[in-house]
Short mmCIF file of N, CA and C and ligand atoms in Angstrom, two decimals:
data_model
loop_
_atom_site.label_atom_id
_atom_site.label_comp_id
_atom_site.label_asym_id
_atom_site.label_seq_id
_atom_site.Cartn_x
_atom_site.Cartn_y
_atom_site.Cartn_z
N MET A 14 -3.41 10.50 47.17
CA MET A 14 -4.21 9.28 47.29
C MET A 14 -5.44 9.54 48.13
N LYS A 15 -5.24 10.29 49.19
CA LYS A 15 -6.35 10.56 50.10
C LYS A 15 -7.45 11.34 49.38
N GLN A 16 -7.04 12.21 48.46
CA GLN A 16 -8.02 13.05 47.77
C GLN A 16 -8.84 12.27 46.76
N ARG A 17 -8.30 11.23 46.17
CA ARG A 17 -9.02 10.47 45.15
C ARG A 17 -10.09 9.56 45.76
N PHE A 18 -9.94 9.23 47.03
CA PHE A 18 -10.79 8.22 47.64
C PHE A 18 -12.30 8.48 47.48
N PRO A 19 -12.74 9.73 47.76
CA PRO A 19 -14.21 9.92 47.67
C PRO A 19 -14.74 9.69 46.26
N SER A 20 -13.96 10.06 45.22
CA SER A 20 -14.49 9.91 43.85
C SER A 20 -14.70 8.45 43.49
N LEU A 21 -13.95 7.54 44.14
CA LEU A 21 -14.10 6.12 43.82
C LEU A 21 -15.48 5.60 44.19
N TRP A 22 -16.07 6.09 45.26
CA TRP A 22 -17.43 5.62 45.57
C TRP A 22 -18.51 6.60 45.11
N LEU A 23 -18.12 7.84 44.84
CA LEU A 23 -19.12 8.81 44.37
C LEU A 23 -19.53 8.54 42.92
N THR A 24 -18.59 8.05 42.10
CA THR A 24 -18.89 7.84 40.69
C THR A 24 -20.01 6.80 40.49
N PRO A 25 -19.89 5.59 41.07
CA PRO A 25 -21.02 4.66 40.92
C PRO A 25 -22.30 5.20 41.53
N ALA A 26 -22.22 5.92 42.62
CA ALA A 26 -23.43 6.45 43.25
C ALA A 26 -24.11 7.43 42.29
N LEU A 27 -23.31 8.23 41.60
CA LEU A 27 -23.85 9.20 40.66
C LEU A 27 -24.51 8.49 39.48
N VAL A 28 -23.84 7.46 38.96
CA VAL A 28 -24.38 6.72 37.81
C VAL A 28 -25.70 6.07 38.17
N PHE A 29 -25.76 5.40 39.33
CA PHE A 29 -27.01 4.75 39.74
C PHE A 29 -28.09 5.78 40.01
N GLY A 30 -27.68 6.90 40.57
CA GLY A 30 -28.65 7.96 40.87
C GLY A 30 -29.29 8.48 39.60
N LEU A 31 -28.49 8.71 38.55
CA LEU A 31 -29.02 9.21 37.29
C LEU A 31 -29.92 8.18 36.63
N ALA A 32 -29.47 6.90 36.65
CA ALA A 32 -30.24 5.84 36.01
C ALA A 32 -31.60 5.68 36.68
N ALA A 33 -31.69 6.02 37.96
CA ALA A 33 -32.94 5.82 38.69
C ALA A 33 -33.97 6.91 38.39
N THR A 34 -33.51 8.07 37.87
CA THR A 34 -34.49 9.12 37.58
C THR A 34 -35.27 8.73 36.33
N SER A 35 -36.54 9.18 36.25
CA SER A 35 -37.41 8.71 35.17
C SER A 35 -36.87 9.09 33.79
N ALA A 36 -36.16 10.21 33.69
CA ALA A 36 -35.65 10.64 32.40
C ALA A 36 -34.70 9.61 31.79
N TRP A 37 -34.14 8.78 32.61
CA TRP A 37 -33.15 7.84 32.13
C TRP A 37 -33.67 6.41 32.03
N SER A 38 -34.84 6.14 32.58
CA SER A 38 -35.31 4.75 32.57
C SER A 38 -36.11 4.49 31.30
N ALA A 39 -35.75 3.43 30.57
CA ALA A 39 -36.42 3.09 29.32
C ALA A 39 -37.70 2.33 29.60
N PRO A 40 -38.74 2.49 28.73
CA PRO A 40 -39.95 1.70 28.91
C PRO A 40 -39.67 0.22 28.66
N GLU A 41 -40.42 -0.62 29.32
CA GLU A 41 -40.29 -2.07 29.12
C GLU A 41 -41.14 -2.48 27.92
N ARG A 42 -40.71 -3.50 27.19
CA ARG A 42 -41.57 -4.07 26.14
C ARG A 42 -42.67 -4.87 26.83
N PRO A 43 -43.96 -4.49 26.61
CA PRO A 43 -45.03 -5.19 27.32
C PRO A 43 -45.15 -6.64 26.85
N ARG A 44 -45.73 -7.50 27.70
CA ARG A 44 -45.88 -8.92 27.37
C ARG A 44 -47.30 -9.30 26.98
N THR A 45 -48.29 -8.60 27.52
CA THR A 45 -49.67 -8.97 27.19
C THR A 45 -50.05 -8.40 25.83
N ASP A 46 -50.92 -9.12 25.11
CA ASP A 46 -51.22 -8.78 23.71
C ASP A 46 -51.63 -7.34 23.49
N ILE A 47 -52.62 -6.88 24.24
CA ILE A 47 -53.16 -5.55 23.95
C ILE A 47 -52.13 -4.47 24.25
N ALA A 48 -51.45 -4.61 25.37
CA ALA A 48 -50.41 -3.63 25.70
C ALA A 48 -49.25 -3.70 24.70
N LEU A 49 -48.92 -4.90 24.26
CA LEU A 49 -47.85 -5.06 23.27
C LEU A 49 -48.27 -4.44 21.93
N GLY A 50 -49.51 -4.67 21.53
CA GLY A 50 -50.02 -4.09 20.29
C GLY A 50 -49.96 -2.57 20.33
N ARG A 51 -50.35 -2.00 21.45
CA ARG A 51 -50.30 -0.55 21.62
C ARG A 51 -48.85 -0.05 21.49
N TYR A 52 -47.96 -0.78 22.11
CA TYR A 52 -46.53 -0.44 22.07
C TYR A 52 -45.99 -0.51 20.63
N LEU A 53 -46.39 -1.53 19.89
CA LEU A 53 -45.89 -1.69 18.52
C LEU A 53 -46.45 -0.61 17.59
N VAL A 54 -47.73 -0.32 17.75
CA VAL A 54 -48.37 0.72 16.92
C VAL A 54 -47.66 2.06 17.13
N LYS A 55 -47.21 2.26 18.36
CA LYS A 55 -46.54 3.50 18.71
C LYS A 55 -45.08 3.51 18.25
N THR A 56 -44.40 2.38 18.35
CA THR A 56 -42.95 2.39 18.12
C THR A 56 -42.54 1.93 16.72
N THR A 57 -43.44 1.27 15.97
CA THR A 57 -43.04 0.82 14.63
C THR A 57 -43.58 1.76 13.54
N GLY A 58 -44.20 2.87 13.91
CA GLY A 58 -44.52 3.90 12.93
C GLY A 58 -45.95 3.94 12.42
N CYS A 59 -46.79 2.98 12.76
CA CYS A 59 -48.16 2.96 12.22
C CYS A 59 -48.89 4.28 12.52
N ASN A 60 -48.74 4.76 13.75
CA ASN A 60 -49.41 6.01 14.12
C ASN A 60 -48.93 7.19 13.27
N ASP A 61 -47.67 7.15 12.85
CA ASP A 61 -47.09 8.30 12.15
C ASP A 61 -47.94 8.69 10.94
N CYS A 62 -48.42 7.70 10.22
CA CYS A 62 -49.21 7.99 9.02
C CYS A 62 -50.71 7.74 9.22
N HIS A 63 -51.06 6.72 9.99
CA HIS A 63 -52.47 6.32 10.07
C HIS A 63 -53.27 7.07 11.13
N SER A 64 -52.60 7.90 11.94
CA SER A 64 -53.32 8.64 13.00
C SER A 64 -53.27 10.12 12.69
N PRO A 65 -54.44 10.77 12.58
CA PRO A 65 -54.46 12.17 12.15
C PRO A 65 -53.66 13.09 13.08
N GLY A 66 -52.82 13.91 12.48
CA GLY A 66 -52.07 14.93 13.22
C GLY A 66 -50.95 14.40 14.11
N TYR A 67 -50.68 13.12 14.05
CA TYR A 67 -49.76 12.49 15.01
C TYR A 67 -48.34 13.05 14.93
N ILE A 68 -47.81 13.17 13.70
CA ILE A 68 -46.44 13.70 13.54
C ILE A 68 -46.41 15.18 13.91
N GLN A 69 -47.40 15.92 13.39
CA GLN A 69 -47.41 17.36 13.61
C GLN A 69 -47.45 17.69 15.10
N LYS A 70 -48.12 16.85 15.90
CA LYS A 70 -48.24 17.13 17.34
C LYS A 70 -47.28 16.29 18.18
N SER A 71 -46.22 15.79 17.54
CA SER A 71 -45.21 15.00 18.26
C SER A 71 -45.83 13.87 19.07
N GLY A 72 -46.83 13.22 18.49
CA GLY A 72 -47.43 12.06 19.14
C GLY A 72 -48.43 12.38 20.23
N LYS A 73 -48.68 13.67 20.45
CA LYS A 73 -49.60 14.05 21.54
C LYS A 73 -51.02 14.25 21.02
N THR A 74 -51.60 13.18 20.48
CA THR A 74 -53.00 13.24 20.05
C THR A 74 -53.78 12.24 20.89
N ALA A 75 -55.10 12.44 20.97
CA ALA A 75 -55.93 11.54 21.79
C ALA A 75 -55.82 10.11 21.27
N GLU A 76 -55.63 9.18 22.17
CA GLU A 76 -55.50 7.77 21.75
C GLU A 76 -56.77 7.28 21.06
N SER A 77 -57.90 7.91 21.37
CA SER A 77 -59.16 7.52 20.73
C SER A 77 -59.13 7.76 19.21
N THR A 78 -58.20 8.60 18.75
CA THR A 78 -58.11 8.89 17.31
C THR A 78 -57.02 8.07 16.63
N TRP A 79 -56.29 7.27 17.37
CA TRP A 79 -55.19 6.50 16.78
C TRP A 79 -55.73 5.56 15.69
N LEU A 80 -55.02 5.55 14.58
CA LEU A 80 -55.28 4.61 13.46
C LEU A 80 -56.64 4.80 12.79
N THR A 81 -57.22 5.99 12.95
CA THR A 81 -58.50 6.25 12.28
C THR A 81 -58.31 6.76 10.85
N GLY A 82 -57.08 6.71 10.34
CA GLY A 82 -56.83 7.13 8.95
C GLY A 82 -56.56 8.62 8.87
N ASP A 83 -56.14 9.08 7.68
CA ASP A 83 -55.77 10.50 7.57
C ASP A 83 -56.19 11.08 6.23
N GLN A 84 -56.43 12.39 6.25
CA GLN A 84 -56.84 13.15 5.06
C GLN A 84 -55.65 13.67 4.27
N LEU A 85 -54.45 13.44 4.81
CA LEU A 85 -53.25 13.94 4.12
C LEU A 85 -52.94 13.00 2.95
N GLY A 86 -52.81 13.59 1.75
CA GLY A 86 -52.53 12.79 0.57
C GLY A 86 -51.03 12.60 0.38
N TRP A 87 -50.67 11.43 -0.16
CA TRP A 87 -49.27 11.15 -0.50
C TRP A 87 -49.22 11.01 -2.01
N ARG A 88 -48.63 12.00 -2.68
CA ARG A 88 -48.72 12.10 -4.13
C ARG A 88 -47.40 11.76 -4.80
N GLY A 89 -47.45 10.91 -5.80
CA GLY A 89 -46.25 10.52 -6.54
C GLY A 89 -46.67 9.82 -7.80
N PRO A 90 -45.73 9.10 -8.44
CA PRO A 90 -46.04 8.39 -9.68
C PRO A 90 -47.19 7.38 -9.53
N TRP A 91 -47.49 6.96 -8.29
CA TRP A 91 -48.56 5.99 -8.03
C TRP A 91 -49.93 6.65 -7.89
N GLY A 92 -49.96 7.99 -8.03
CA GLY A 92 -51.21 8.72 -7.80
C GLY A 92 -51.17 9.35 -6.42
N THR A 93 -52.34 9.46 -5.77
CA THR A 93 -52.39 10.02 -4.43
C THR A 93 -53.06 9.01 -3.51
N THR A 94 -52.36 8.63 -2.46
CA THR A 94 -52.90 7.64 -1.52
C THR A 94 -53.14 8.30 -0.17
N TYR A 95 -54.01 7.67 0.60
CA TYR A 95 -54.36 8.17 1.94
C TYR A 95 -54.26 7.01 2.92
N ALA A 96 -53.64 7.27 4.07
CA ALA A 96 -53.47 6.18 5.05
C ALA A 96 -54.85 5.69 5.51
N THR A 97 -55.03 4.40 5.34
CA THR A 97 -56.30 3.71 5.61
C THR A 97 -56.73 3.86 7.07
N ASN A 98 -58.04 3.89 7.28
CA ASN A 98 -58.59 3.81 8.64
C ASN A 98 -58.49 2.34 9.10
N LEU A 99 -57.48 2.06 9.91
CA LEU A 99 -57.25 0.67 10.34
C LEU A 99 -58.24 0.21 11.40
N ARG A 100 -58.86 1.15 12.09
CA ARG A 100 -59.88 0.78 13.10
C ARG A 100 -61.09 0.17 12.40
N LEU A 101 -61.44 0.74 11.23
CA LEU A 101 -62.57 0.19 10.46
C LEU A 101 -62.14 -1.08 9.73
N LEU A 102 -60.92 -1.04 9.14
CA LEU A 102 -60.45 -2.21 8.38
C LEU A 102 -60.41 -3.46 9.25
N MET A 103 -59.83 -3.33 10.44
CA MET A 103 -59.67 -4.53 11.28
C MET A 103 -61.00 -4.98 11.86
N ALA A 104 -61.94 -4.04 12.03
CA ALA A 104 -63.27 -4.44 12.52
C ALA A 104 -63.98 -5.33 11.50
N SER A 105 -63.53 -5.27 10.23
CA SER A 105 -64.18 -6.05 9.18
C SER A 105 -63.48 -7.39 8.94
N MET A 106 -62.44 -7.70 9.72
CA MET A 106 -61.68 -8.94 9.51
C MET A 106 -61.57 -9.71 10.80
N ASN A 107 -61.51 -11.06 10.68
CA ASN A 107 -61.13 -11.83 11.87
C ASN A 107 -59.60 -11.93 11.90
N GLU A 108 -59.11 -12.51 12.99
CA GLU A 108 -57.66 -12.49 13.20
C GLU A 108 -56.91 -13.26 12.11
N ALA A 109 -57.48 -14.38 11.68
CA ALA A 109 -56.82 -15.18 10.63
C ALA A 109 -56.76 -14.40 9.32
N GLN A 110 -57.85 -13.70 9.01
CA GLN A 110 -57.88 -12.88 7.78
C GLN A 110 -56.84 -11.77 7.87
N TRP A 111 -56.71 -11.17 9.05
CA TRP A 111 -55.70 -10.11 9.23
C TRP A 111 -54.29 -10.66 8.99
N LEU A 112 -54.00 -11.81 9.58
CA LEU A 112 -52.66 -12.39 9.42
C LEU A 112 -52.35 -12.62 7.94
N LYS A 113 -53.33 -13.15 7.22
CA LYS A 113 -53.13 -13.42 5.80
C LYS A 113 -52.94 -12.10 5.03
N HIS A 114 -53.79 -11.13 5.34
CA HIS A 114 -53.71 -9.83 4.67
C HIS A 114 -52.34 -9.19 4.93
N ALA A 115 -51.92 -9.21 6.19
CA ALA A 115 -50.65 -8.57 6.56
C ALA A 115 -49.47 -9.22 5.83
N ARG A 116 -49.60 -10.50 5.52
CA ARG A 116 -48.50 -11.23 4.89
C ARG A 116 -48.53 -11.17 3.36
N THR A 117 -49.65 -10.76 2.78
CA THR A 117 -49.76 -10.79 1.31
C THR A 117 -50.01 -9.43 0.68
N MET A 118 -50.48 -8.45 1.46
CA MET A 118 -50.85 -7.15 0.87
C MET A 118 -49.62 -6.42 0.31
N GLU A 119 -49.85 -5.65 -0.76
CA GLU A 119 -48.81 -4.77 -1.28
C GLU A 119 -49.45 -3.43 -1.65
N PRO A 120 -49.87 -2.66 -0.64
CA PRO A 120 -50.47 -1.36 -0.93
C PRO A 120 -49.44 -0.44 -1.59
N ARG A 121 -49.93 0.67 -2.15
CA ARG A 121 -49.04 1.63 -2.82
C ARG A 121 -48.21 2.40 -1.78
N PRO A 122 -47.16 3.10 -2.26
CA PRO A 122 -46.36 3.94 -1.36
C PRO A 122 -47.25 5.04 -0.73
N PRO A 123 -46.83 5.57 0.40
CA PRO A 123 -45.59 5.25 1.12
C PRO A 123 -45.77 4.14 2.15
N MET A 124 -46.82 3.30 2.00
CA MET A 124 -47.06 2.25 3.00
C MET A 124 -45.91 1.23 3.01
N PRO A 125 -45.20 1.11 4.13
CA PRO A 125 -44.09 0.14 4.20
C PRO A 125 -44.61 -1.27 4.51
N TRP A 126 -45.29 -1.86 3.52
CA TRP A 126 -45.90 -3.19 3.73
C TRP A 126 -44.85 -4.26 4.02
N PHE A 127 -43.64 -4.05 3.47
CA PHE A 127 -42.54 -5.02 3.69
C PHE A 127 -42.14 -5.08 5.15
N ASN A 128 -42.34 -3.97 5.89
CA ASN A 128 -42.04 -4.00 7.32
C ASN A 128 -43.09 -4.81 8.08
N VAL A 129 -44.35 -4.65 7.66
CA VAL A 129 -45.43 -5.40 8.31
C VAL A 129 -45.23 -6.90 8.04
N ARG A 130 -44.84 -7.20 6.81
CA ARG A 130 -44.64 -8.62 6.44
C ARG A 130 -43.52 -9.25 7.26
N ALA A 131 -42.56 -8.43 7.67
CA ALA A 131 -41.40 -8.94 8.42
C ALA A 131 -41.70 -9.13 9.90
N MET A 132 -42.91 -8.77 10.34
CA MET A 132 -43.24 -8.92 11.77
C MET A 132 -43.57 -10.37 12.09
N SER A 133 -43.36 -10.74 13.34
CA SER A 133 -43.69 -12.10 13.78
C SER A 133 -45.22 -12.24 13.87
N ASP A 134 -45.71 -13.48 13.82
CA ASP A 134 -47.14 -13.72 14.02
C ASP A 134 -47.60 -13.12 15.35
N GLY A 135 -46.78 -13.29 16.38
CA GLY A 135 -47.15 -12.78 17.70
C GLY A 135 -47.34 -11.26 17.69
N ASP A 136 -46.45 -10.56 16.99
CA ASP A 136 -46.56 -9.10 16.93
C ASP A 136 -47.78 -8.69 16.09
N LEU A 137 -48.01 -9.39 14.98
CA LEU A 137 -49.19 -9.06 14.16
C LEU A 137 -50.48 -9.31 14.93
N ARG A 138 -50.53 -10.41 15.68
CA ARG A 138 -51.74 -10.70 16.49
C ARG A 138 -51.92 -9.64 17.56
N ALA A 139 -50.82 -9.21 18.17
CA ALA A 139 -50.90 -8.20 19.23
C ALA A 139 -51.45 -6.89 18.67
N ILE A 140 -51.00 -6.50 17.48
CA ILE A 140 -51.51 -5.27 16.85
C ILE A 140 -53.01 -5.42 16.61
N TYR A 141 -53.39 -6.56 16.05
CA TYR A 141 -54.81 -6.81 15.77
C TYR A 141 -55.64 -6.71 17.06
N ARG A 142 -55.17 -7.35 18.11
CA ARG A 142 -55.95 -7.38 19.36
C ARG A 142 -56.05 -5.99 19.98
N TYR A 143 -54.98 -5.21 19.86
CA TYR A 143 -55.05 -3.83 20.37
C TYR A 143 -56.09 -3.03 19.58
N VAL A 144 -56.03 -3.14 18.25
CA VAL A 144 -56.94 -2.34 17.41
C VAL A 144 -58.39 -2.79 17.62
N ARG A 145 -58.62 -4.10 17.74
CA ARG A 145 -59.99 -4.59 17.98
C ARG A 145 -60.50 -4.15 19.34
N ALA A 146 -59.61 -4.14 20.34
CA ALA A 146 -60.03 -3.69 21.67
C ALA A 146 -60.40 -2.21 21.64
N ALA A 147 -59.68 -1.43 20.83
CA ALA A 147 -59.99 0.01 20.71
C ALA A 147 -61.34 0.19 20.01
N GLY A 148 -61.69 -0.72 19.11
CA GLY A 148 -62.99 -0.69 18.44
C GLY A 148 -63.01 0.20 17.22
N PRO A 149 -64.06 0.03 16.37
CA PRO A 149 -64.15 0.85 15.16
C PRO A 149 -64.38 2.31 15.53
N ALA A 150 -63.82 3.24 14.75
CA ALA A 150 -64.01 4.67 14.99
C ALA A 150 -63.66 5.44 13.73
N GLY A 151 -64.23 6.64 13.60
CA GLY A 151 -63.90 7.54 12.50
C GLY A 151 -64.56 7.16 11.19
N GLN A 152 -64.15 7.88 10.16
CA GLN A 152 -64.69 7.69 8.81
C GLN A 152 -63.62 7.02 7.95
N PRO A 153 -64.03 6.38 6.85
CA PRO A 153 -63.01 5.85 5.94
C PRO A 153 -62.13 6.99 5.41
N ALA A 154 -60.85 6.71 5.17
CA ALA A 154 -59.96 7.71 4.56
C ALA A 154 -60.43 7.96 3.13
N PRO A 155 -60.07 9.11 2.54
CA PRO A 155 -60.45 9.35 1.14
C PRO A 155 -59.93 8.23 0.24
N ALA A 156 -60.66 7.96 -0.83
CA ALA A 156 -60.22 6.94 -1.79
C ALA A 156 -58.98 7.43 -2.52
N ALA A 157 -58.12 6.50 -2.89
CA ALA A 157 -56.91 6.87 -3.64
C ALA A 157 -57.31 7.47 -4.99
N VAL A 158 -56.49 8.40 -5.47
CA VAL A 158 -56.74 9.07 -6.75
C VAL A 158 -55.69 8.60 -7.76
N PRO A 159 -56.11 8.23 -8.98
CA PRO A 159 -55.13 7.72 -9.97
C PRO A 159 -54.10 8.78 -10.36
N PRO A 160 -52.95 8.35 -10.89
CA PRO A 160 -51.89 9.28 -11.28
C PRO A 160 -52.40 10.37 -12.23
N GLY A 161 -51.87 11.58 -12.05
CA GLY A 161 -52.18 12.67 -12.97
C GLY A 161 -53.51 13.35 -12.73
N GLN A 162 -54.35 12.82 -11.83
CA GLN A 162 -55.65 13.46 -11.58
C GLN A 162 -55.56 14.42 -10.40
N PRO A 163 -56.31 15.52 -10.47
CA PRO A 163 -56.22 16.53 -9.41
C PRO A 163 -56.83 16.03 -8.10
N VAL A 164 -56.35 16.59 -6.99
CA VAL A 164 -56.91 16.27 -5.69
C VAL A 164 -57.22 17.56 -4.93
N SER A 165 -58.17 17.48 -4.04
CA SER A 165 -58.38 18.63 -3.15
C SER A 165 -57.81 18.24 -1.79
N GLY A 166 -57.34 19.23 -1.05
CA GLY A 166 -56.77 18.95 0.26
C GLY A 166 -55.26 18.85 0.21
N PRO A 167 -54.62 18.83 1.40
CA PRO A 167 -53.16 18.86 1.47
C PRO A 167 -52.53 17.56 0.99
N VAL A 168 -51.37 17.68 0.31
CA VAL A 168 -50.63 16.50 -0.14
C VAL A 168 -49.15 16.65 0.18
N VAL A 169 -48.52 15.52 0.40
CA VAL A 169 -47.06 15.44 0.43
C VAL A 169 -46.65 15.01 -0.97
N GLN A 170 -45.86 15.85 -1.64
CA GLN A 170 -45.50 15.58 -3.05
C GLN A 170 -44.16 14.85 -3.14
N PHE A 171 -44.19 13.67 -3.71
CA PHE A 171 -42.94 12.93 -3.97
C PHE A 171 -42.46 13.28 -5.37
N PRO A 172 -41.17 13.23 -5.64
CA PRO A 172 -40.68 13.51 -6.99
C PRO A 172 -41.18 12.48 -7.98
C1 HEC B 14 -45.24 6.37 5.73
C2 HEC B 14 -46.65 6.27 6.03
C3 HEC B 14 -47.18 4.94 6.56
C4 HEC B 14 -46.70 4.18 7.60
C5 HEC B 14 -45.48 4.43 8.46
C6 HEC B 14 -47.60 3.06 7.74
N1 HEC B 14 -48.60 3.14 6.79
FE1 HEC B 14 -50.00 1.73 6.45
N2 HEC B 14 -50.63 2.76 4.78
C7 HEC B 14 -50.19 4.01 4.41
C8 HEC B 14 -50.91 4.44 3.23
C9 HEC B 14 -50.74 5.77 2.51
C10 HEC B 14 -51.77 3.38 2.88
C11 HEC B 14 -52.73 3.32 1.67
C12 HEC B 14 -51.97 2.75 0.50
C13 HEC B 14 -52.86 2.57 -0.74
O1 HEC B 14 -53.93 3.17 -0.83
O2 HEC B 14 -52.48 1.77 -1.62
C14 HEC B 14 -51.57 2.34 3.88
C15 HEC B 14 -52.22 1.13 3.88
C16 HEC B 14 -52.15 0.19 4.91
C17 HEC B 14 -52.88 -1.04 4.95
C18 HEC B 14 -53.73 -1.60 3.81
C19 HEC B 14 -55.15 -1.38 4.01
C20 HEC B 14 -55.93 -2.12 2.95
O3 HEC B 14 -56.89 -1.55 2.44
O4 HEC B 14 -55.57 -3.26 2.63
C21 HEC B 14 -52.60 -1.65 6.14
C22 HEC B 14 -53.16 -2.97 6.66
C23 HEC B 14 -51.66 -0.80 6.84
N3 HEC B 14 -51.40 0.31 6.04
C24 HEC B 14 -51.13 -1.08 8.07
C25 HEC B 14 -50.04 -0.40 8.63
C26 HEC B 14 -49.37 -0.81 9.84
C27 HEC B 14 -49.76 -2.00 10.69
C28 HEC B 14 -48.34 0.07 10.04
C29 HEC B 14 -47.29 0.07 11.13
C30 HEC B 14 -46.44 -1.08 11.18
C31 HEC B 14 -48.38 1.03 8.92
N4 HEC B 14 -49.44 0.72 8.11
C32 HEC B 14 -47.48 2.07 8.71
C33 HEC B 14 -49.19 4.73 5.03
C34 HEC B 14 -48.37 4.27 6.06
#
């Protein structure tokens, strides 16, 4: 009995100690629009396709390049699509137009438009406000190429 005593108070101390180190503490969901928009762009996947080199560099690309579109083609039965430059797109819309667009658009694959449509108004507004605060940047992404036509540059080939 005497030997077990220290472990009874050491165990909670160890658990709290580990939880307090930064490796174990989870980020908070931000409350203000711009910070929330940044958080959503990062955690709901928009950067994965719309930010150049983002996946290849494990997310370690300059934030100034986020959502500026990509030259990587996505090729399948729908032709070849390129992730849109959202910094330019949102600069051309007001917030009400963005909300309507986000709720009605059906771009070609691999754009998961159904996920965007499932977002709350608050989350969609937060994304818009983050992107507008970042401002327009970069060039438009290449135009989509119809099915069966050749493309130059790298592509991800779907069956
Ligand atoms: C798997 C890759 C991928 C992911 C993830 C992704 N997108 Fe896209 N997105 C694309 C591609 C490719 C297009 C272009 C589709 C086309 O040309 O029809 C596109 C198009 C769009 C468009 C349409 C632009 C227009 O011209 O109307 C919007 C808006 C958009 N994406 C927003 C988002 C947002 C917001 C997120 C994060 C929630 C996101 N996307 C996540 C690949 C992706």
